[in-house]
Short mmCIF file of C-alpha atoms in Angstrom, two decimals:
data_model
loop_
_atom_site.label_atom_id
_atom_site.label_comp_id
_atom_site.label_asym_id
_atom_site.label_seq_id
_atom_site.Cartn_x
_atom_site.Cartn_y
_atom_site.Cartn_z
CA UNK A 21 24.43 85.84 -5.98
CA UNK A 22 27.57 84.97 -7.54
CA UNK A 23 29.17 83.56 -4.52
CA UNK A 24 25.98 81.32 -3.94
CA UNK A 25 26.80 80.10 -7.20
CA UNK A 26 30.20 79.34 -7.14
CA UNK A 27 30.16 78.05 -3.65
CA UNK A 28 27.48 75.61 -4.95
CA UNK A 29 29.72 74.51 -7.68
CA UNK A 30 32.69 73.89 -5.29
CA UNK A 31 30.30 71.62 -3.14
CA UNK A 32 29.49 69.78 -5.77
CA UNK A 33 32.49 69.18 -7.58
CA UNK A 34 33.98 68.43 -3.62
CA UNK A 35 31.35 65.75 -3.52
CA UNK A 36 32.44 64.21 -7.07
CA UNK A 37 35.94 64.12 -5.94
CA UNK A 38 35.24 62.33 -2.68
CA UNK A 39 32.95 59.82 -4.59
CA UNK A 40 35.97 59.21 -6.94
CA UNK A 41 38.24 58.93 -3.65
CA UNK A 42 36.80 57.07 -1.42
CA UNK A 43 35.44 53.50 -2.78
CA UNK A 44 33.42 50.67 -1.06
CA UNK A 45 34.09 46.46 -2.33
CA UNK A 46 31.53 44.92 -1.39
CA UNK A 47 32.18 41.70 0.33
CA UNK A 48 33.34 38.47 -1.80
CA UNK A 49 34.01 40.92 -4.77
CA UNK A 50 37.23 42.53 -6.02
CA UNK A 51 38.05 45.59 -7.87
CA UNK A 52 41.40 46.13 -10.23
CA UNK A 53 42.63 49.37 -9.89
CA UNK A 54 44.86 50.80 -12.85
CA UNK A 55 46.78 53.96 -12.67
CA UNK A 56 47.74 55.45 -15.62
CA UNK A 57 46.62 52.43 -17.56
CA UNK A 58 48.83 50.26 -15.69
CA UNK A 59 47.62 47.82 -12.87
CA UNK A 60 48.15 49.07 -9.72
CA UNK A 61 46.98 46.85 -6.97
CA UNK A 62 43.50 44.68 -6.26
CA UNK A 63 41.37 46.25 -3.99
CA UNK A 64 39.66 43.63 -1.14
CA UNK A 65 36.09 43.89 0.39
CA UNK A 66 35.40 47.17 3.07
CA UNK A 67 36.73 51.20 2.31
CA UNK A 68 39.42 52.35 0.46
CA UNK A 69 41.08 55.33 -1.24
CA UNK A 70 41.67 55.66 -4.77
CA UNK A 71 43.32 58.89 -6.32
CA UNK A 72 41.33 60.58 -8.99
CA UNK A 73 41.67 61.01 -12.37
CA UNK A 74 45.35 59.01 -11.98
CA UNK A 75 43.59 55.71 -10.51
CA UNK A 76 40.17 53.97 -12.63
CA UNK A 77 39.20 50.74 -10.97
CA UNK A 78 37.72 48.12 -13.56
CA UNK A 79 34.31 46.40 -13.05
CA UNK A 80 34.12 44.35 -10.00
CA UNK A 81 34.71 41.11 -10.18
CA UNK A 82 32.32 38.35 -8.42
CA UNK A 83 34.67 35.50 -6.19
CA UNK A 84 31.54 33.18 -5.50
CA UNK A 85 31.27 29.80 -7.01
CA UNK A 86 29.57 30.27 -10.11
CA UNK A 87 28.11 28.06 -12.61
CA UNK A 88 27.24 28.42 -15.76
CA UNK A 89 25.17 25.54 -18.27
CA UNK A 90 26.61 24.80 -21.94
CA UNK A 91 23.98 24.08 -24.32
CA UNK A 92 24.33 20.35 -25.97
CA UNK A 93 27.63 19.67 -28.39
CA UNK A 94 27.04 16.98 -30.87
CA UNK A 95 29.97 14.16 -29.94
CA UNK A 96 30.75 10.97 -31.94
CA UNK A 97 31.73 7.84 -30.08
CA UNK A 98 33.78 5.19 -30.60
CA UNK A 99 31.55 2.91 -32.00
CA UNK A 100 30.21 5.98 -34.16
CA UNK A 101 27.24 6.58 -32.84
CA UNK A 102 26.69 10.58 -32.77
CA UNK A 103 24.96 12.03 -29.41
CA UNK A 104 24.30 15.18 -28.01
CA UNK A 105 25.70 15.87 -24.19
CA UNK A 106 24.98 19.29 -22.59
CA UNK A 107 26.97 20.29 -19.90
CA UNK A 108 27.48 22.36 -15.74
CA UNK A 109 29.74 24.18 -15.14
CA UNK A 110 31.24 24.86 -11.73
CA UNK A 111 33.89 27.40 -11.43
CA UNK A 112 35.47 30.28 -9.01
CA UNK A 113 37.69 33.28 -9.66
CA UNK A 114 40.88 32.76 -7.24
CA UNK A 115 42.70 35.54 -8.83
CA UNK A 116 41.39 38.82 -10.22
CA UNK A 117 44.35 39.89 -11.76
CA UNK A 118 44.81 37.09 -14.05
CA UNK A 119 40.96 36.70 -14.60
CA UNK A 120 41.36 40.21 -16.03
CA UNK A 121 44.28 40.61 -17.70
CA UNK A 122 45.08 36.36 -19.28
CA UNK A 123 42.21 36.20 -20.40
CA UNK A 124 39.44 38.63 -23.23
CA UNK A 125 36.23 36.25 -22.53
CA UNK A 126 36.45 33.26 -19.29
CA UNK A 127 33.05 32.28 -19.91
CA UNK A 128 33.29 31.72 -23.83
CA UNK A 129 37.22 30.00 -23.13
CA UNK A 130 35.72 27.89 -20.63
CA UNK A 131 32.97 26.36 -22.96
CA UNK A 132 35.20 25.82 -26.32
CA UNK A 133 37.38 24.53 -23.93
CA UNK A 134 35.19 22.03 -22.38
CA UNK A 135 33.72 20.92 -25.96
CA UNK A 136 36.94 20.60 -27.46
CA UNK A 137 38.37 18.26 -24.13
CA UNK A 138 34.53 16.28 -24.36
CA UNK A 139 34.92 15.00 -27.88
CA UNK A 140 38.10 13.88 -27.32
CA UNK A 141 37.53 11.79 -24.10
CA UNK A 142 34.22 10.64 -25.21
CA UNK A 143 35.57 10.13 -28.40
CA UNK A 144 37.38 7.19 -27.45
CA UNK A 145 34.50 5.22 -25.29
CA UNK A 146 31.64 3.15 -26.67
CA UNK A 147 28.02 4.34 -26.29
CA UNK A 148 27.40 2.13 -23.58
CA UNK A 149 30.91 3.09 -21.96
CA UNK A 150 29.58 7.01 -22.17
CA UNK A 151 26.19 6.18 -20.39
CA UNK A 152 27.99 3.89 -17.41
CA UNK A 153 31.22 6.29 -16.99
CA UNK A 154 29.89 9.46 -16.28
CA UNK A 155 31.67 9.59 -12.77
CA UNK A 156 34.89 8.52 -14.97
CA UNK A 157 34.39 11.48 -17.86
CA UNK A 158 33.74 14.04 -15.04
CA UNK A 159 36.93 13.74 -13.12
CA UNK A 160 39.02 13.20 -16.62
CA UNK A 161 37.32 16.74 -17.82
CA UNK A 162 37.88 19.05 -14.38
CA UNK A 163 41.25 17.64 -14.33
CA UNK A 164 41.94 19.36 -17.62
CA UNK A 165 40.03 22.14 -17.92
CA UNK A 166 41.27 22.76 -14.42
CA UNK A 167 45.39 22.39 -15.56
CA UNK A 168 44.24 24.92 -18.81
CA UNK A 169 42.27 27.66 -16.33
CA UNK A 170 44.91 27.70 -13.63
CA UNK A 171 46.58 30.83 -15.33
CA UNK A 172 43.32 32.25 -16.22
CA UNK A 173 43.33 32.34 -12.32
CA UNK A 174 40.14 30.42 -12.44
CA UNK A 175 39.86 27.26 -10.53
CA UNK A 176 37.23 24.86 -11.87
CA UNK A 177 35.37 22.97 -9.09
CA UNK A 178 33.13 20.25 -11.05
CA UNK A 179 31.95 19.17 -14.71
CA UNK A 180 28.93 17.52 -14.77
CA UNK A 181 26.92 15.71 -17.79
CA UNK A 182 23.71 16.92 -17.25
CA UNK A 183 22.21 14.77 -20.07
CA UNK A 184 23.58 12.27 -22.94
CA UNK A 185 21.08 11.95 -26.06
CA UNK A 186 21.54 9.13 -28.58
CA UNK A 187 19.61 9.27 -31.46
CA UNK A 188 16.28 8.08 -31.52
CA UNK A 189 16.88 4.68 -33.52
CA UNK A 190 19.63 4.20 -31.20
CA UNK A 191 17.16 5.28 -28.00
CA UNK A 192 14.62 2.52 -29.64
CA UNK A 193 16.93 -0.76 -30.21
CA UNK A 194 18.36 -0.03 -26.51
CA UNK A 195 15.06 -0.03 -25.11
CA UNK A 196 14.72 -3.01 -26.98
CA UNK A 197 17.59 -4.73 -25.96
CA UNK A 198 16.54 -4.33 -22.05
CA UNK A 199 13.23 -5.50 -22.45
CA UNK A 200 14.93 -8.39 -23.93
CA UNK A 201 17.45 -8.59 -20.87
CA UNK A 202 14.75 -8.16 -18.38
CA UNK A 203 12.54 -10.83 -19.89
CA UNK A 204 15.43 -13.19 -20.24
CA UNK A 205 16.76 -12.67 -16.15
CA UNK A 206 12.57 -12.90 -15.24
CA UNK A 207 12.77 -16.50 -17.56
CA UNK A 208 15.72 -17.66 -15.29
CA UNK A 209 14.29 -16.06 -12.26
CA UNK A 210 11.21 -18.57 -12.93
CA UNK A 211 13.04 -21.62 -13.70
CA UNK A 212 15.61 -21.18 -10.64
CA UNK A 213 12.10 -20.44 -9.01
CA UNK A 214 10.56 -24.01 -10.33
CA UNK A 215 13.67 -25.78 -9.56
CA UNK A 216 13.94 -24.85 -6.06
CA UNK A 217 10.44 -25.70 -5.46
CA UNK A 218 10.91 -29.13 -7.28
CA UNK A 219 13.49 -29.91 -5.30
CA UNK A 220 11.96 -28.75 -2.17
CA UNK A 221 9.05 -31.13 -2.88
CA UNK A 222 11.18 -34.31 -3.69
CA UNK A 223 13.34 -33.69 -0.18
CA UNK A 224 10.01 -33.24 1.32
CA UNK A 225 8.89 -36.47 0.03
CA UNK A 226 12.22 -38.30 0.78
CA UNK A 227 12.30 -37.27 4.54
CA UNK A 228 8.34 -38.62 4.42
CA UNK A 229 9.24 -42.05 2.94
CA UNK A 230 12.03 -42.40 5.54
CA UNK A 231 10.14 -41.54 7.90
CA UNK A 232 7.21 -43.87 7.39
CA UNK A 233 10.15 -46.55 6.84
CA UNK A 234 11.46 -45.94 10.09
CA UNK A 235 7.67 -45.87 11.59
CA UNK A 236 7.04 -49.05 10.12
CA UNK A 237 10.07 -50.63 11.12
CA UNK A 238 9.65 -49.41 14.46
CA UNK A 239 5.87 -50.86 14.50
CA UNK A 240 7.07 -54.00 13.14
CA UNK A 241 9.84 -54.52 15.69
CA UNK A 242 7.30 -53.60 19.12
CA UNK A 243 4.98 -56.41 17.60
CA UNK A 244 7.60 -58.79 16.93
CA UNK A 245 8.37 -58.16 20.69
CA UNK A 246 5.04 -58.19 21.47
CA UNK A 247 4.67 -61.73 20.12
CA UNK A 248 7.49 -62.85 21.65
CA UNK A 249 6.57 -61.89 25.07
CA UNK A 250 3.47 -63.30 24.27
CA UNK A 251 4.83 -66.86 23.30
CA UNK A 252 7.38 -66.52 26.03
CA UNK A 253 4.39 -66.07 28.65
CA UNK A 254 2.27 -68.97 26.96
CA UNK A 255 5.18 -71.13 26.95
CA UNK A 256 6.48 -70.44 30.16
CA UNK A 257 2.81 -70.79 31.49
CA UNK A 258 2.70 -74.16 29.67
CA UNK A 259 5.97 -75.06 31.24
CA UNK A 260 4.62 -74.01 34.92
CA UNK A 261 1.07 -75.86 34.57
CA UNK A 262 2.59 -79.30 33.76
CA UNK A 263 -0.57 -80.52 31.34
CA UNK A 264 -0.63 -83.90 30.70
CA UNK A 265 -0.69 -85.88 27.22
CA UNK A 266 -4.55 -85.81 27.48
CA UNK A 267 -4.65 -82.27 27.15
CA UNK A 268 -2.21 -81.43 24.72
CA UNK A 269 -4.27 -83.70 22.62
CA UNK A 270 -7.39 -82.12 23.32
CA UNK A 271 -6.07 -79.10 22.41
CA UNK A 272 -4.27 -80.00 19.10
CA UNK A 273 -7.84 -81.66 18.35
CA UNK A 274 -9.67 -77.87 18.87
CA UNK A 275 -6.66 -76.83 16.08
CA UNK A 276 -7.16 -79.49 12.98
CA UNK A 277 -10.48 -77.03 12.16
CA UNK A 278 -8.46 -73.58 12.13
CA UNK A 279 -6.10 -75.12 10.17
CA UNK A 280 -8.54 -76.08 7.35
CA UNK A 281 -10.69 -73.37 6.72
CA UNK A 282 -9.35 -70.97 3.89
CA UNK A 283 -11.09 -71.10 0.03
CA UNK A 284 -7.56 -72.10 -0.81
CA UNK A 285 -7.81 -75.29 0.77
CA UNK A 286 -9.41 -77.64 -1.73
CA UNK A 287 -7.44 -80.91 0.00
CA UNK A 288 -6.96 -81.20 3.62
CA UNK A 289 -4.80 -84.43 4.54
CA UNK A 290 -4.87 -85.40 7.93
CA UNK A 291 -1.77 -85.40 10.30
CA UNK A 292 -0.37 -88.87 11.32
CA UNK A 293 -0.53 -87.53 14.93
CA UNK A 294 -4.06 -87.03 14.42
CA UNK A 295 -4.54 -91.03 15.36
CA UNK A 296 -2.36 -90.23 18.28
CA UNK A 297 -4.13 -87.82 19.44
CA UNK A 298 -7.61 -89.44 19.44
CA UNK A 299 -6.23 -92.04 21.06
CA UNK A 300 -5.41 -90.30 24.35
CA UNK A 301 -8.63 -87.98 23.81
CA UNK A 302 -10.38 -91.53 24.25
CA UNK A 303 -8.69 -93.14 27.03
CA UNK A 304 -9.47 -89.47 28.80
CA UNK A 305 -12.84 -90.01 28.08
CA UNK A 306 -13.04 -93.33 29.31
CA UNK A 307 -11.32 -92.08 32.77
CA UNK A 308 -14.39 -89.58 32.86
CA UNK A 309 -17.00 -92.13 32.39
CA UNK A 310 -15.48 -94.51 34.73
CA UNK A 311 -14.87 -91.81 37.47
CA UNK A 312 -18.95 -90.71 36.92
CA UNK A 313 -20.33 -94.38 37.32
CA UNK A 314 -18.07 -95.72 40.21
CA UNK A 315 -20.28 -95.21 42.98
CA UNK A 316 -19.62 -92.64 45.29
CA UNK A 317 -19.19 -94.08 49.14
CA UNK A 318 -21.61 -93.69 51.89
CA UNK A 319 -21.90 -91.26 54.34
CA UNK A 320 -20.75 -91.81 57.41
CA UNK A 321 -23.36 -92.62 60.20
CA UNK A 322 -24.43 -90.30 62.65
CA UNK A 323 -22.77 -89.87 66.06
CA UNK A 324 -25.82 -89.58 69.11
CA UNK A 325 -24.98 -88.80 72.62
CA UNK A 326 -23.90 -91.74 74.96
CA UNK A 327 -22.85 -93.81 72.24
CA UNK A 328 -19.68 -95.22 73.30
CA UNK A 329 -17.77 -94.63 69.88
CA UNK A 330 -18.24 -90.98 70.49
#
């Protein structure tokens, strides 16, 4: 019975050992082992072999990007305006060593740290510089929380401004102002809106003036031509039918009425050709008569047969 017991004891204490010998890192964590108090060597992801009671490996340490949210810092601008920023947090531990032993606390470092660099870069832009430069005030603050960290063994990998709150006062007159902005770009975008059209309009009606100018013009030059084929035929037909001063008088006769009517025409002299004219209109008609009362000749007699004229 006593040889169950102490058998059972040795198995046991056998199993403790080999727990305490033989360790497992998981993968992307790392272990500090220190012997005797002293570091000894970092132990990597997979199986390994510690010596009891001489070697004690330290909490694991995680090598994944981590991040970690500060809560909001009050900062004063330049222009004095006091506003709360909050800030994210992106870091990674590159080495364990001097993540364990440069450093008591990364995480509370880290976040006086950022504070501390925040005031003083937003402490030198305006309000409106803050709110338009976040890009600008991210790069400035890795860059030197990233130069302090380095011999933490801690590599930062981003800052980000997750939010930037003014007062409320401050929140009200700079809604304010952009109503104002936006009303005064949506006035310009109306008058640049009415001037365009007005102008639009006014070329419209230019190109429609000059173009009933040139219709006109060309209407008025086809009827001039039209005219003056049309004298050009009655002259030339004139010229071709050879009429006689009898004729020309007749017809400047059928002319003396068209040339009085009109209400204008209150006195109508008459032409000193119009004697002229009546003249030859009466020796024409006397040719007529004559010509119908001159008897006509007689026919000539009838030829029989036999008759020796035939």
């Amino acid at each position: 019975m006593v040889g169950l017991i102490v058998a059972a004891v040795l198995i046991l204490f056998a199993l403790f050992i080999a727990a305490k010998t033989v360790r497992i890192i998981p993968q992307a964590r790392a272990g500090v082992v220190e012997r005797l108090g002293r570091y000894s060597r970092t132990l990597t992801p997979g199986m390994t072999i510690v010596v009891p009671f001489i070697d004690r490996v330290r909490p694991l340490l995680d090598l994944r990007e981590q991040v970690v949210s500060f809560p909001p810092q009050p900062v004063i601008t330049a222009d004095n305006v006091s506003v709360g920023i909050d800030t994210v947090l992106y870091f990674t531990i590159t080495e364990p060593k001097s993540a364990t032993y440069e450093i008591a606390n990364p995480l509370q470092a880290i976040e006086q740290l950022t504070v501390t660099t925040l005031r003083n870069i937003v402490g030198s832009l305006t309000l409106e510089q803050a709110l338009t430069s976040r890009d600008e005030v991210n790069d400035r603050l890795r860059i030197v929380l990233d130069e302090r960290t380095g011999k933490w063994g801690i590599r930062i990998n981003g800052v980000e401004l997750k939010s930037i709150d003014p007062p409320g006062t401050i929140q009200e007159a700079m809604e304010k102002q952009m109503r104002a902005e936006r009303d005064r770009r949506a006035a310009i975008l109306t008058a640049e809106g009415v001037k365009q059209s007005a102008i639009l309009t006014a070329e419209g009606e230019k190109q429609s003036a000059v173009l009933k100018a040139e219709g006109g013009k060309q209407a008025a030059i086809l009827r001039a031509e039209g005219e003056a084929k049309a004298i050009d035929t009655v002259f030339s037909a004139i010229h071709e039918g050879d009429p006689d001063p009898k004729l020309l008088s007749y017809q400047y006769l059928q002319m003396l009425p068209q040339l009085a009517r009109g209400d204008a025409n209150k006195i109508w002299v008459i032409p000193s050709e119009f004697t002229q004219a009546l003249s030859n209109l009466s020796g024409f008609a006397a040719d007529v008569t004559e010509r119908r009362q001159k008897p006509e000749p007689p026919p000539p007699p009838p030829i029989t047969p036999g008759d020796p004229a035939a």
